[in-house]
CSV table of C-alpha atoms in Angstrom, one decimal:
chain,number,residue,atom,x,y,z
I,1,MET,CA,-23.4,54.0,-40.8
I,2,SER,CA,-27.0,55.1,-42.3
I,3,ASP,CA,-30.3,53.5,-40.7
I,4,LEU,CA,-31.7,54.5,-44.3
I,5,ILE,CA,-27.8,52.0,-45.6
I,6,THR,CA,-28.6,49.6,-43.2
I,7,LYS,CA,-32.4,48.8,-44.1
I,8,ALA,CA,-31.4,49.3,-47.6
I,9,VAL,CA,-29.5,46.2,-47.1
I,10,GLU,CA,-31.4,43.8,-45.6
I,11,ALA,CA,-34.2,45.0,-48.5
I,12,LEU,CA,-31.9,43.7,-51.1
I,13,ASN,CA,-31.1,40.9,-49.2
I,14,GLU,CA,-34.3,39.6,-48.9
I,15,LYS,CA,-34.9,40.3,-52.3
I,16,MET,CA,-31.9,38.5,-53.6
I,17,GLU,CA,-32.1,35.7,-51.2
I,18,GLY,CA,-28.5,34.4,-51.3
I,19,GLY,CA,-26.5,36.9,-52.7
I,20,PHE,CA,-26.0,37.9,-57.1
I,21,ASP,CA,-23.7,35.7,-58.7
I,22,ALA,CA,-22.7,37.6,-62.3
I,23,GLY,CA,-20.8,39.9,-60.9
I,24,VAL,CA,-20.3,42.8,-58.5
I,25,ALA,CA,-22.5,45.6,-58.4
I,26,LYS,CA,-22.4,49.2,-56.5
I,27,PHE,CA,-25.7,51.3,-55.9
I,28,VAL,CA,-24.7,55.2,-54.7
I,29,ILE,CA,-27.8,56.8,-52.8
I,30,GLU,CA,-27.0,59.8,-53.5
I,31,GLY,CA,-26.3,62.0,-49.8
I,32,GLU,CA,-26.6,58.4,-48.0
I,33,GLY,CA,-23.8,55.7,-49.2
I,34,ALA,CA,-23.0,52.9,-50.8
I,35,ILE,CA,-24.0,49.2,-51.2
I,36,VAL,CA,-22.0,46.5,-52.6
I,37,VAL,CA,-24.2,43.4,-53.8
I,38,ASP,CA,-22.4,39.9,-54.7
I,39,SER,CA,-22.4,36.6,-53.9
I,40,ASP,CA,-21.8,36.6,-50.8
I,41,GLY,CA,-25.2,39.4,-50.9
I,42,ALA,CA,-25.7,43.0,-49.7
I,43,ARG,CA,-23.7,45.0,-47.5
I,44,ALA,CA,-22.1,48.9,-46.6
I,45,SER,CA,-19.2,49.2,-48.5
I,46,ASP,CA,-17.6,52.1,-51.2
I,47,ASP,CA,-15.8,48.7,-52.4
I,48,GLU,CA,-14.4,48.4,-56.5
I,49,ALA,CA,-17.3,47.2,-58.8
I,50,ASP,CA,-17.6,45.9,-62.2
I,51,VAL,CA,-21.2,48.6,-62.3
I,52,THR,CA,-22.3,51.1,-60.4
I,53,LEU,CA,-25.0,52.6,-60.0
I,54,THR,CA,-26.7,55.7,-58.7
I,55,ALA,CA,-29.5,57.8,-58.5
I,56,ASP,CA,-30.9,59.5,-55.2
I,57,LEU,CA,-32.8,57.9,-52.4
I,58,GLU,CA,-36.5,58.6,-54.1
I,59,THR,CA,-35.0,56.5,-56.9
I,60,PHE,CA,-33.3,54.0,-55.1
I,61,GLN,CA,-36.3,53.4,-52.7
I,62,GLY,CA,-38.4,53.3,-55.6
I,63,MET,CA,-36.9,50.6,-57.4
I,64,ILE,CA,-36.5,48.1,-54.4
I,65,GLU,CA,-40.3,48.5,-53.4
I,66,GLY,CA,-40.7,47.9,-57.5
I,67,ASP,CA,-42.9,50.9,-57.8
I,68,VAL,CA,-39.9,52.4,-59.9
I,69,ASN,CA,-38.8,50.1,-63.3
I,70,PRO,CA,-35.0,50.8,-62.9
I,71,THR,CA,-34.7,50.5,-67.1
I,72,ALA,CA,-37.1,53.4,-67.1
I,73,ALA,CA,-35.1,55.5,-64.2
I,74,PHE,CA,-32.1,54.7,-66.3
I,75,MET,CA,-34.1,56.5,-69.3
I,76,GLN,CA,-35.5,59.1,-67.9
I,77,GLY,CA,-32.3,60.1,-66.5
I,78,LYS,CA,-32.7,59.2,-62.7
I,79,LEU,CA,-30.4,56.5,-62.7
I,80,SER,CA,-26.8,56.1,-64.0
I,81,VAL,CA,-24.8,53.1,-65.1
I,82,ASP,CA,-21.3,54.0,-65.0
I,83,GLY,CA,-19.3,50.4,-65.9
I,84,ASP,CA,-20.9,47.1,-66.9
I,85,MET,CA,-24.1,47.8,-68.9
I,86,GLY,CA,-25.2,44.2,-69.0
I,87,LEU,CA,-24.7,43.0,-65.3
I,88,ALA,CA,-26.6,46.5,-64.8
I,89,MET,CA,-29.5,44.5,-66.9
I,90,GLN,CA,-28.8,41.7,-64.9
I,91,LEU,CA,-29.8,43.3,-62.0
I,92,GLY,CA,-32.1,45.6,-62.5
I,93,SER,CA,-34.2,42.0,-63.8
I,94,VAL,CA,-33.3,40.5,-59.9
I,95,LEU,CA,-34.8,44.0,-58.9
I,96,ALA,CA,-38.3,43.4,-60.9
């Protein structure tokens, strides 16, 4: 597991404080790996998920740091969503 994925998992766990109870979501960071978020919190994994959000490293970091609005990233084509769009919206509000 890369240092980047490890740091991203830590940042997501801090942001969500205890997990994401709405379902299972996966972030795919292009060229780096994948992170799954569920009621147990965030972890490095490529498990099946209800929704998969794919972005490049810069966009992902911006969303985690609060500099990039997930909805705006989606509208600009910087974030793709595959699966449950409602779940993606809930996750976006947790990250904001």
